[in-house]
XYZ file of C-alpha atoms in Angstrom:
553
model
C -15.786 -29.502 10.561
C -14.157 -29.848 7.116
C -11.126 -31.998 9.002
C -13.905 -34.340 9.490
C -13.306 -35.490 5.962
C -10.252 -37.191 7.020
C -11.086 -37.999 10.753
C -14.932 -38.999 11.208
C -16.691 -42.265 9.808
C -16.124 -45.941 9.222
C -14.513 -44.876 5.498
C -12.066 -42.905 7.498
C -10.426 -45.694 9.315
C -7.515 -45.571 7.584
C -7.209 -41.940 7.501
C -7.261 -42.578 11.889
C -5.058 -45.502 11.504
C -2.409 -42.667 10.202
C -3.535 -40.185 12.631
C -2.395 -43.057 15.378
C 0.799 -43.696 13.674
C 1.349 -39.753 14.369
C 0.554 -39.935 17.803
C -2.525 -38.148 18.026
C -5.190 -39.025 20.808
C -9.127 -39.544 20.082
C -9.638 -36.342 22.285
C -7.282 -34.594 19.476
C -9.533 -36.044 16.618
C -12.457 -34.522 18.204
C -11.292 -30.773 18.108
C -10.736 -28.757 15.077
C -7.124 -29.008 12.718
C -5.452 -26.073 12.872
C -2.859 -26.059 10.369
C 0.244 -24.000 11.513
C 2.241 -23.181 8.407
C 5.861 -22.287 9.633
C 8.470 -20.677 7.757
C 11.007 -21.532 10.066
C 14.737 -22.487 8.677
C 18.529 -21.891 9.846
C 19.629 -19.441 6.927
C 17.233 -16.491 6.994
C 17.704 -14.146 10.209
C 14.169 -13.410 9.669
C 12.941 -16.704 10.091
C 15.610 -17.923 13.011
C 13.293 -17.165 15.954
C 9.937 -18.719 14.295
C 10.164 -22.104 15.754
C 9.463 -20.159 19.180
C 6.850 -18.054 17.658
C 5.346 -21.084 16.181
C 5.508 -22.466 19.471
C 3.687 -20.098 21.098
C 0.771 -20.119 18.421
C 0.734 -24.325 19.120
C 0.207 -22.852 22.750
C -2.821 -20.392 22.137
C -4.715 -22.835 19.983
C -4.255 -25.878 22.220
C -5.652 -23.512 24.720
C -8.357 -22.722 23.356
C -10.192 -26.126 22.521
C -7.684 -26.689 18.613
C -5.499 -29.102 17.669
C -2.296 -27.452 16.432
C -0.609 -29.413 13.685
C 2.587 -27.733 12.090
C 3.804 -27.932 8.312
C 6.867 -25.932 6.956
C 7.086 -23.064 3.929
C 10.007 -22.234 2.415
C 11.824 -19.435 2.540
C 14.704 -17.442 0.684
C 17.540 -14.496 2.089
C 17.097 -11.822 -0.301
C 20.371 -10.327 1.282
C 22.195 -13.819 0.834
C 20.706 -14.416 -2.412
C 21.664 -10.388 -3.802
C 24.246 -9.591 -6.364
C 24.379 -13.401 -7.876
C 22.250 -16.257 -9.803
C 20.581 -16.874 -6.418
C 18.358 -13.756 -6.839
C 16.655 -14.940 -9.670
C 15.077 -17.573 -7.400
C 13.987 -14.688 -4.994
C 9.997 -13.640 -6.350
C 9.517 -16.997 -7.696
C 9.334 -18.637 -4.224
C 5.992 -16.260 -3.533
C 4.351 -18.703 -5.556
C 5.798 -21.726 -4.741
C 4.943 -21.039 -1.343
C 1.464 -20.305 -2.245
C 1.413 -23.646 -3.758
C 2.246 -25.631 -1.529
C 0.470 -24.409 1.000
C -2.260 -24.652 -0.694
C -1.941 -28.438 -1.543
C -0.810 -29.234 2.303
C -4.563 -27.223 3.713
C -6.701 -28.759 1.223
C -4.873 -32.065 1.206
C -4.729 -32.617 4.643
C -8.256 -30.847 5.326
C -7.175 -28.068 7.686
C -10.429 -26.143 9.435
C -8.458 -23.307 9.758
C -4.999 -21.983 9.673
C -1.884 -19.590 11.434
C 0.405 -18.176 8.873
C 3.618 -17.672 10.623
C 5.916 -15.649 7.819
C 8.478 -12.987 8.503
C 10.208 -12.451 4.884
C 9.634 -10.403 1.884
C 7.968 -13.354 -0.149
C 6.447 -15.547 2.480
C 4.404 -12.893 3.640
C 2.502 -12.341 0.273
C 3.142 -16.049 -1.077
C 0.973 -16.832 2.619
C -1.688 -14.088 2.287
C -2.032 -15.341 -1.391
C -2.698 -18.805 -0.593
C -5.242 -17.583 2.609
C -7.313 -16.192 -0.097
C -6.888 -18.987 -2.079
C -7.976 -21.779 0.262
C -10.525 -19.376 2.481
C -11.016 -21.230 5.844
C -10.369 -19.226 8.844
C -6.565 -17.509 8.980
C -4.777 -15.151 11.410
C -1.240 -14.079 10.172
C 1.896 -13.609 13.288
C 4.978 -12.876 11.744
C 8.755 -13.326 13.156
C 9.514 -9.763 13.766
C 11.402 -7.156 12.810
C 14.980 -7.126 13.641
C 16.611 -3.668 16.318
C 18.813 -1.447 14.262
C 22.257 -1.443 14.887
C 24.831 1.068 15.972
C 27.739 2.209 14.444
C 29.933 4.815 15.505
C 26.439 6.163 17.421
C 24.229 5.912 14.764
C 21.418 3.406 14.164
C 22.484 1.845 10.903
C 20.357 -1.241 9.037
C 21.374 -3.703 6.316
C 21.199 -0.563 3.718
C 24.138 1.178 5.376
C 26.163 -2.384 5.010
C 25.749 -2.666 1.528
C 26.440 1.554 0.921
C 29.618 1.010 3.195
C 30.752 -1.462 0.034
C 30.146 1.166 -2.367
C 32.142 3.865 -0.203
C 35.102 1.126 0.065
C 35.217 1.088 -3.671
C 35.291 5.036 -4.093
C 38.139 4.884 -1.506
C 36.223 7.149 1.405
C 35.683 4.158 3.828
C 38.306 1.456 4.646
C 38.481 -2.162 5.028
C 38.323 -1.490 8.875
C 35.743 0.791 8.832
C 33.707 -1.885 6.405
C 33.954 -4.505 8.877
C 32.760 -2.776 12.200
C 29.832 -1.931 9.880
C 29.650 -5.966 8.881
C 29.873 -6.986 12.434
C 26.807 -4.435 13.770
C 24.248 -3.762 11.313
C 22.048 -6.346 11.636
C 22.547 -7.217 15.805
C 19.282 -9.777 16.264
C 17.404 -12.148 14.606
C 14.212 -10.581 12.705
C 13.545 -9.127 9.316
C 16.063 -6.189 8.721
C 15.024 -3.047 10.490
C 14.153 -0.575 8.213
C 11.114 -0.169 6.232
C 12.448 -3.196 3.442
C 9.836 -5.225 1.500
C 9.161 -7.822 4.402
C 8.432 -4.957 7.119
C 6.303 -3.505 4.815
C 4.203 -6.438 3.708
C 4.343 -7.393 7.612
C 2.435 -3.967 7.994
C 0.181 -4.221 5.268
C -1.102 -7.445 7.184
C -2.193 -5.020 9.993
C -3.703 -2.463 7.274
C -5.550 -5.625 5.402
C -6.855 -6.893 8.056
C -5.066 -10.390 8.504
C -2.175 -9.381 11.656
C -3.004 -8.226 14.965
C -2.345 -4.916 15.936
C 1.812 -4.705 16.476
C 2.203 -7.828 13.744
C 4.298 -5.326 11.651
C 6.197 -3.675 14.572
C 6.974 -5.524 17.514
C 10.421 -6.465 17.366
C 11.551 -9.956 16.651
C 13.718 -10.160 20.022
C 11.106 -8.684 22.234
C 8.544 -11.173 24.536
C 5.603 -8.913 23.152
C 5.953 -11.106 20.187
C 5.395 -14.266 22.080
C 2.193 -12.988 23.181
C 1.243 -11.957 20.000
C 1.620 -15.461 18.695
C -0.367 -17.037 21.848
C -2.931 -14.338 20.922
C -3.004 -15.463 17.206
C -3.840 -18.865 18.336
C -6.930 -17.595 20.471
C -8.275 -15.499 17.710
C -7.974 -18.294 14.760
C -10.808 -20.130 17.202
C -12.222 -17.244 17.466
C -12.840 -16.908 13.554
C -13.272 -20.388 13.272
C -16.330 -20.504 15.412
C -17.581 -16.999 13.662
C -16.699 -18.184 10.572
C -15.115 -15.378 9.988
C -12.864 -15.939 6.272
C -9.865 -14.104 4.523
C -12.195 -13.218 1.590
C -14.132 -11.873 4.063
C -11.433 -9.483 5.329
C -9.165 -9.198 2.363
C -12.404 -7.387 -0.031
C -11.250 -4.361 -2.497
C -11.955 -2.026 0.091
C -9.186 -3.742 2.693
C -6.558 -3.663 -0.602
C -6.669 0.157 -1.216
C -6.928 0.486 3.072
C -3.330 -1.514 2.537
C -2.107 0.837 -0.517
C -3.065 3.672 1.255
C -1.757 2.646 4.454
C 1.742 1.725 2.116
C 1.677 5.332 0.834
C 1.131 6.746 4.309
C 4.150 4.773 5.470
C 6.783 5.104 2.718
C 6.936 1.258 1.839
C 8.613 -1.001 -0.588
C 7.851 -0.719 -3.920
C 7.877 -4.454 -3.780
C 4.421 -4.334 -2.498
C 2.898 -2.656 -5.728
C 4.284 -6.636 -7.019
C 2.220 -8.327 -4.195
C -0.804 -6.321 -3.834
C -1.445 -6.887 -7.508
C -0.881 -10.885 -6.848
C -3.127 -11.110 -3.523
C -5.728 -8.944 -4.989
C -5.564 -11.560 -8.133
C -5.979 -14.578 -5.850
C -9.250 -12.782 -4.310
C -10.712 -11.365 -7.968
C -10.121 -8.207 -8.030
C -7.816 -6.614 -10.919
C -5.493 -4.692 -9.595
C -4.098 -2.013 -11.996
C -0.418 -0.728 -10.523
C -1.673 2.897 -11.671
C -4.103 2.787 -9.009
C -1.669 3.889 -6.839
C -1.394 7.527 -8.262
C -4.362 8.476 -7.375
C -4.086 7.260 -3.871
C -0.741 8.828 -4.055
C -2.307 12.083 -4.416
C -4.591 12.497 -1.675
C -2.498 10.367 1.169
C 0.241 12.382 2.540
C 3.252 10.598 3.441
C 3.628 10.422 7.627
C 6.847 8.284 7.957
C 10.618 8.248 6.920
C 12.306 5.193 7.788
C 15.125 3.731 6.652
C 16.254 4.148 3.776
C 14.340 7.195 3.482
C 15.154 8.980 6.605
C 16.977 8.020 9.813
C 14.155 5.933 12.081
C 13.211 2.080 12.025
C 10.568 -0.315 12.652
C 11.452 -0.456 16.630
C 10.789 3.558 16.434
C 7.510 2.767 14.600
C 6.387 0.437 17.516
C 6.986 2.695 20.092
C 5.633 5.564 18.480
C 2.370 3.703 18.549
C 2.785 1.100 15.122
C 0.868 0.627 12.138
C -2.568 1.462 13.989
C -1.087 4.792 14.778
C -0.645 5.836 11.047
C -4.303 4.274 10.116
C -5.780 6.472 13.228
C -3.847 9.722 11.765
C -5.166 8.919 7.646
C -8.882 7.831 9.393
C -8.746 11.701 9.611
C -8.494 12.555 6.610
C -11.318 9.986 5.956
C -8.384 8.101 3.841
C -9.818 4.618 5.198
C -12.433 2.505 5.082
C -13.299 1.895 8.773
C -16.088 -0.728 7.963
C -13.941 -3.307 7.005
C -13.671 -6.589 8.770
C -10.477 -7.938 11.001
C -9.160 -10.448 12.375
C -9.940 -9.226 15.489
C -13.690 -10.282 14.944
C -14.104 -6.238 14.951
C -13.946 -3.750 12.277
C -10.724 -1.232 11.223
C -12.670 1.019 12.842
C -12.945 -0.588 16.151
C -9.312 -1.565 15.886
C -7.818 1.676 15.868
C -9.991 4.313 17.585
C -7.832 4.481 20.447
C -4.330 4.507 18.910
C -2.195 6.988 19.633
C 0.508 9.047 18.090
C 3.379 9.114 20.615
C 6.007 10.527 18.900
C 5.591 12.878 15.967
C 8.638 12.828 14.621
C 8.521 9.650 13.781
C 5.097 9.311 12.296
C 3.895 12.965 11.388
C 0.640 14.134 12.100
C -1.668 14.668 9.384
C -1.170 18.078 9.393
C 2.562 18.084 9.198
C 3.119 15.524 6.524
C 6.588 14.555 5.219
C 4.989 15.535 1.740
C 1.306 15.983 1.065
C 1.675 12.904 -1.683
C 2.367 9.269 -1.026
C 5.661 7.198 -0.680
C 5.329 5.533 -3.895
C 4.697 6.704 -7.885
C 3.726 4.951 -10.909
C 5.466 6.845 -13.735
C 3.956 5.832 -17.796
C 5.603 7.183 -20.602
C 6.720 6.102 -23.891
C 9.481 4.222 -22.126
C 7.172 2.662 -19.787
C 4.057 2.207 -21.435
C 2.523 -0.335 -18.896
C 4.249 1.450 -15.867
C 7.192 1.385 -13.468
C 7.328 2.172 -9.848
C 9.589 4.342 -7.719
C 9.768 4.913 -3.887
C 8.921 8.883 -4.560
C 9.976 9.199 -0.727
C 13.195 7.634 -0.963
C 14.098 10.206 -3.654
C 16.571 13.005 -2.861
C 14.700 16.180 -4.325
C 16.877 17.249 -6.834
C 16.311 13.880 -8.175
C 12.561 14.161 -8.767
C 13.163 15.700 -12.018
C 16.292 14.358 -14.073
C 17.540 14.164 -17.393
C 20.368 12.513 -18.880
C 21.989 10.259 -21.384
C 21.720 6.441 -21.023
C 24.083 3.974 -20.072
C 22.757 0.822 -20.975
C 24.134 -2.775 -19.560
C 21.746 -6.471 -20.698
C 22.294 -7.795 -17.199
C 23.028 -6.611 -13.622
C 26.399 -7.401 -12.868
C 28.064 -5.379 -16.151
C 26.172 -2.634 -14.753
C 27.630 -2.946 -11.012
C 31.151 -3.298 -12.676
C 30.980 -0.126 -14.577
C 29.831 1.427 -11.581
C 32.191 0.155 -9.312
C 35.198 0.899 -12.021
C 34.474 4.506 -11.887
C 32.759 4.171 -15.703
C 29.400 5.743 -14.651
C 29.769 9.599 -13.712
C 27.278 11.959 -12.755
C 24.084 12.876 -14.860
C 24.073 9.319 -16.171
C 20.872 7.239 -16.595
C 21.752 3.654 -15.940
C 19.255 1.318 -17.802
C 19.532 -2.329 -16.365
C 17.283 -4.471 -18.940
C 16.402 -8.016 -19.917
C 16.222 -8.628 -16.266
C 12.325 -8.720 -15.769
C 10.179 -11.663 -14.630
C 10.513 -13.622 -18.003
C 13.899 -11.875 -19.090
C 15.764 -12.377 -15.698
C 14.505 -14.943 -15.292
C 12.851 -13.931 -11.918
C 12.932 -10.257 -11.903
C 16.046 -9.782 -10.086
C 16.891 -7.045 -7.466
C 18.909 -4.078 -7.779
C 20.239 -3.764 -4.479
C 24.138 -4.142 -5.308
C 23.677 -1.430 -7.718
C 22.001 1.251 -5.924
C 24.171 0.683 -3.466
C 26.991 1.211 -5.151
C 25.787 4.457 -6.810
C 25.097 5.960 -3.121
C 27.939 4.452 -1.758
C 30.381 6.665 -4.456
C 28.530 9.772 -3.731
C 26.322 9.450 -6.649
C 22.934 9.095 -5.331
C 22.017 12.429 -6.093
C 22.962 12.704 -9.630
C 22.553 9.597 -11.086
C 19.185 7.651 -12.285
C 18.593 3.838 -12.243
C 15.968 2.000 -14.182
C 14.996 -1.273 -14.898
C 12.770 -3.788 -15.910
C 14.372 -6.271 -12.727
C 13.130 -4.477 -9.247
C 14.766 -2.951 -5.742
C 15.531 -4.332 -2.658
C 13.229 -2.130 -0.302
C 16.433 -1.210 0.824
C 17.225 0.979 -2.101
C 16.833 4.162 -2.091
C 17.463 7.415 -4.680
C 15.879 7.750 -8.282
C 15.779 3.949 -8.183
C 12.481 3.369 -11.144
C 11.803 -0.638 -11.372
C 9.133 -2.703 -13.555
C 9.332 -0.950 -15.951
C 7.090 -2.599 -18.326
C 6.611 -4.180 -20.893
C 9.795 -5.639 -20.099
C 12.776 -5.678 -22.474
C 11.920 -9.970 -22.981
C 8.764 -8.505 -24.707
C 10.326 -6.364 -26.539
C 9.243 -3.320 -24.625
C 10.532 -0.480 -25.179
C 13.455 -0.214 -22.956
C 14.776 -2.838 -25.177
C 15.062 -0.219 -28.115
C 17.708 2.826 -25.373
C 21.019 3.021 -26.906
C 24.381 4.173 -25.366
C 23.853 8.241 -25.023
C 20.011 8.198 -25.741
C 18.903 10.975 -23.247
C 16.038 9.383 -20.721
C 13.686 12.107 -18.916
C 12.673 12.015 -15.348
C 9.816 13.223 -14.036
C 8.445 12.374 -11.001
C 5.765 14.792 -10.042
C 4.560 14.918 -13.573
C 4.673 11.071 -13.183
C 6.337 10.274 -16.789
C 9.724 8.642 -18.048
C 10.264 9.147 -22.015
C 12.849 8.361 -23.923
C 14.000 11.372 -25.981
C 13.852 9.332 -29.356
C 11.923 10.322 -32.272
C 9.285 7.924 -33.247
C 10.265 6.662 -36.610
C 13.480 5.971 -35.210
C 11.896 3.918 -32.363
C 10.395 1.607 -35.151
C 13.572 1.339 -36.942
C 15.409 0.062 -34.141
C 12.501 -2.482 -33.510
C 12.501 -3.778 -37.142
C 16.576 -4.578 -36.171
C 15.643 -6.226 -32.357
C 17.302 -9.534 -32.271
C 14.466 -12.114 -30.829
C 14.965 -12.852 -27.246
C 16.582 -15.925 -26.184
C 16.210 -17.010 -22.731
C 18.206 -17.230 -20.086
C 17.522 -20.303 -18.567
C 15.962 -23.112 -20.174
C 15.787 -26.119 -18.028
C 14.370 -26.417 -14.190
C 11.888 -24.174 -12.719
C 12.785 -21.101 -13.390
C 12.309 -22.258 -17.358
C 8.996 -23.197 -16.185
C 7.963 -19.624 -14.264
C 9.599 -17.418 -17.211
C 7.087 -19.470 -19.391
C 3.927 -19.083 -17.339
C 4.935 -15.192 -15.290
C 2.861 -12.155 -16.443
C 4.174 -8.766 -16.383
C 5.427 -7.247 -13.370
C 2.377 -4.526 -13.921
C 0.531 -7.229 -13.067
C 2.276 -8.646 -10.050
C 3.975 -11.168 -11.568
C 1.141 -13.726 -11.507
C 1.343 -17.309 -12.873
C -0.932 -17.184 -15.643
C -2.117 -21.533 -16.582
């Protein structure tokens, strides 16, 4: 066992001696070290309920002949931290928490190890570092949380922030606003629609790395306990197969996930992870992969914000499982791939069932016969930029307009919110990519704000930041290079006319060449942000969010 390193032989006496001071028995020595790695804290509702999901995996381990031994991840409110300096510490936490999980398994000698996430950056920052340190790994997440109901609709953490924007265009009022405060998000969990930690809680199921109903099974609901006692069985299970995450997460399992993310409508956070967990595994992930997949996997589900289910609709109608069965025939997925289950995809799912085909759509009957995300390239995005195609309103898909342009987020949320932008605009929200945000900020507050005033389906957003999953309209992030690079959203003036394509998949700016150059001959250098601390440190080391984002040494 590789924990024997720090528990077996006379030059490990002190190494025992420490083991003693922790309480640990000789009979614990002798089993395996499972490392538990809880993201449990007391300010993310998504991470509230983990210390009895962590619990329960201590449970299934000890059962089954492991020694559970529990160390803490970090983990960050994208909600709490929106709209203020506290989102630019958001993405950069994915790799902190990748570090230092890392240096806790291999310091401490772990033979194998539970990930127990729930949020949108401990769930890649965790299946980065499995690849990373490759002994034995099961994910269980905390859950997602049940919609709430306002005035007898389900209504999710989207609607909240929307119910702002309507407050400020004078068509909701401070009463109304606070019913919506005090029911949208009712339980503890990850919010309920299909945001960036549901998805990337799903794409654990499509990878590989979750047990069936990882993604779905509501934080609040006793399933989940079992899951986690069930994670804690199957770890020994894999440990005694040997069974390893670069055994499960191979290129094949990454496009299963982007297809699977298509199928499903997800964030277009993930085309920031999948890059960054394919990267810790070797495999270069190009974000314009996802066209082509695009093209030939029909999207199946419309959850919030796209359409008017959530993730405790998805579980009942039969999870992720359910969507993989209705792509497998199409022959969209690779069924040969290995699980954590100790069987193949194909094993997994073969007797999933659609039970509700409203909420995910049979094959035949798609939502649209192309997937829920797009990679658009132009001369304004040479590198890419990503929009949640499904989240579009149609006569979005194709827009054209002149450019409002605002160096940071919040002078773009006040012109929106003071009635400055009006409809046809293209709002262009720059310097606010990994290096330039620092961080690469999210949009939320200002998408938000444009549906909230009734202008979601007239008015574009871009940036070179990202969106909340939560966003939803002609919402086109990472763009990139990024304006920090002097990309070339750093060249759009005031009134420049931007156009939209999104079946075409381009975004140009309608500038003649020469002019282009001109302007770039006049760029100012960029100055950053923030120059002390960490975030000096990731701006320095962060590739481009084409990339993922990735900490290059």
């Amino acid at each position: 066992m590789k924990s024997d390193n720090v528990k077996t032989g006379m030059q490990q006496a002190p190494h025992r001696s420490l083991f003693n001071a922790l309480g640990f028995t000789p009979e614990e020595l002798k089993k395996p070290m499972i490392g538990i790695v809880s993201s449990y804290n007391e300010i993310v509702p998504g991470h509230m309920n983990i210390d009895k999901i962590v619990n329960a995996v201590k449970l299934g381990v000890a059962e089954a002949g492991g020694t559970p031994v529990v160390f803490p991840a970090i983990a960050v409110c994208d909600g709490i931290a929106m709209g203020h300096v506290g989102m630019k510490y958001s993405l950069v936490t994915r790799d902190l928490i990748c570090d230092s999980t890392e240096c806790m398994a291999m310091a401490h000698q772990f033979d194998a190890l539970v990930m127990v996430p729930n949020c949108d950056k401990n769930v890649p920052g965790l299946l980065m570092a499995a690849a990373r340190i490759n002994v034995p790994t099961v994910f269980v997440s905390g859950g997602p949380m049940l919609a709430g109901h306002v005035k007898g609709q389900k209504r999710s953490l989207s609607s909240m922030f929307e119910a702002v924007g309507s407050y400020s265009a004078g068509t909701m009022t401070e009463e109304d606003v606070l019913e919506f405060e005090n029911k949208v998000c009712p339980t503890c969990g990850s919010c309920s629609g299909m945001y960036t930690a549901n998805s990337m809680n799903c794409l654990t199921e499509a990878l590989g790395m979750g047990l069936r109903g990882n993604g779905t099974i509501p934080a609040v609901y006793s399933e989940r306990i079992k899951l986690a006692k069930t994670a804690g069985y199957k770890v020994m299970e894999m440990l005694e197969k040997d069974i390893k995450p670069r055994d499960i997460m191979t290129k094949d399992a990454i496009m299963n996930a982007l297809t699977v993310d298509m199928a499903l409508g997800c964030s277009t956070n993930s085309m920031l992870h999948l890059p960054a967990i394919a990267h810790e595994v070797g495999f270069d992930f190009d974000i314009t992969f996802a066209n082509p997949i695009s093209e030939k996997t029909p999207n199946l589900c419309h959850l919030a914000p796209a359409g008017p289910t959530y993730m405790e609709d998805l579980n009942e109608a039969g999870g992720v499982y359910a969507v993989m069965n209705e792509l497998a025939k199409l022959d969209l997925i690779n069924l040969d791939c290995m699980t954590v289950t100790g069987k193949t995809v194909g094993e997994n799912i073969k007797n999933a069932v659609n039970r509700d085909p409203e909420v995910i759509r049979p094959i035949d009957n798609p939502y649209t016969k192309t997937g829920g995300l797009a990679v658009l390239t132009g001369n304004l995005a040479p590198d890419g930029s990503v929009v949640k195609r499904s989240a579009v309103v149609p006569e979005m898909l194709v827009h054209e307009g002149p450019a409002r342009v605002f160096d940071c987020e919040e002078d773009a949320i006040a012109a929106i919110k003071g009635g400055k932008i009006v409809e046809g605009d293209v709002v262009v929200i720059r310097y606010e990519g990994p290096k330039g945000g620092p961080g690469m900020r999210e949009m939320l507050n200002p998408t938000s704000a444009i549906a909230g005033m009734g202008l979601g389906s007239s008015v574009a957003l871009i940036t070179d930041g990202r969106f909340s999953g939560a966003s939803r309209g002609a919402s086109i992030g990472h763009v990139s290079p990024e304006a920090a690079l002097g990309g070339p959203i750093a060249l759009v003036e005031e009134g420049d006319i931007i156009k939209i394509d999104i079946p075409s998949l381009s975004i140009n700016l309608d500038v003649p060449d020469d002019v282009l150059e001109e302007r770039r001959k006049n760029l100012k250098p960029f100055e950053p942000k923030v120059t002390t601390g960490y975030l000096a440190r990731y701006a320095k080391m962060v590739d481009s969010g084409a990339k993922g984002a990735v900490l290059r040494s």
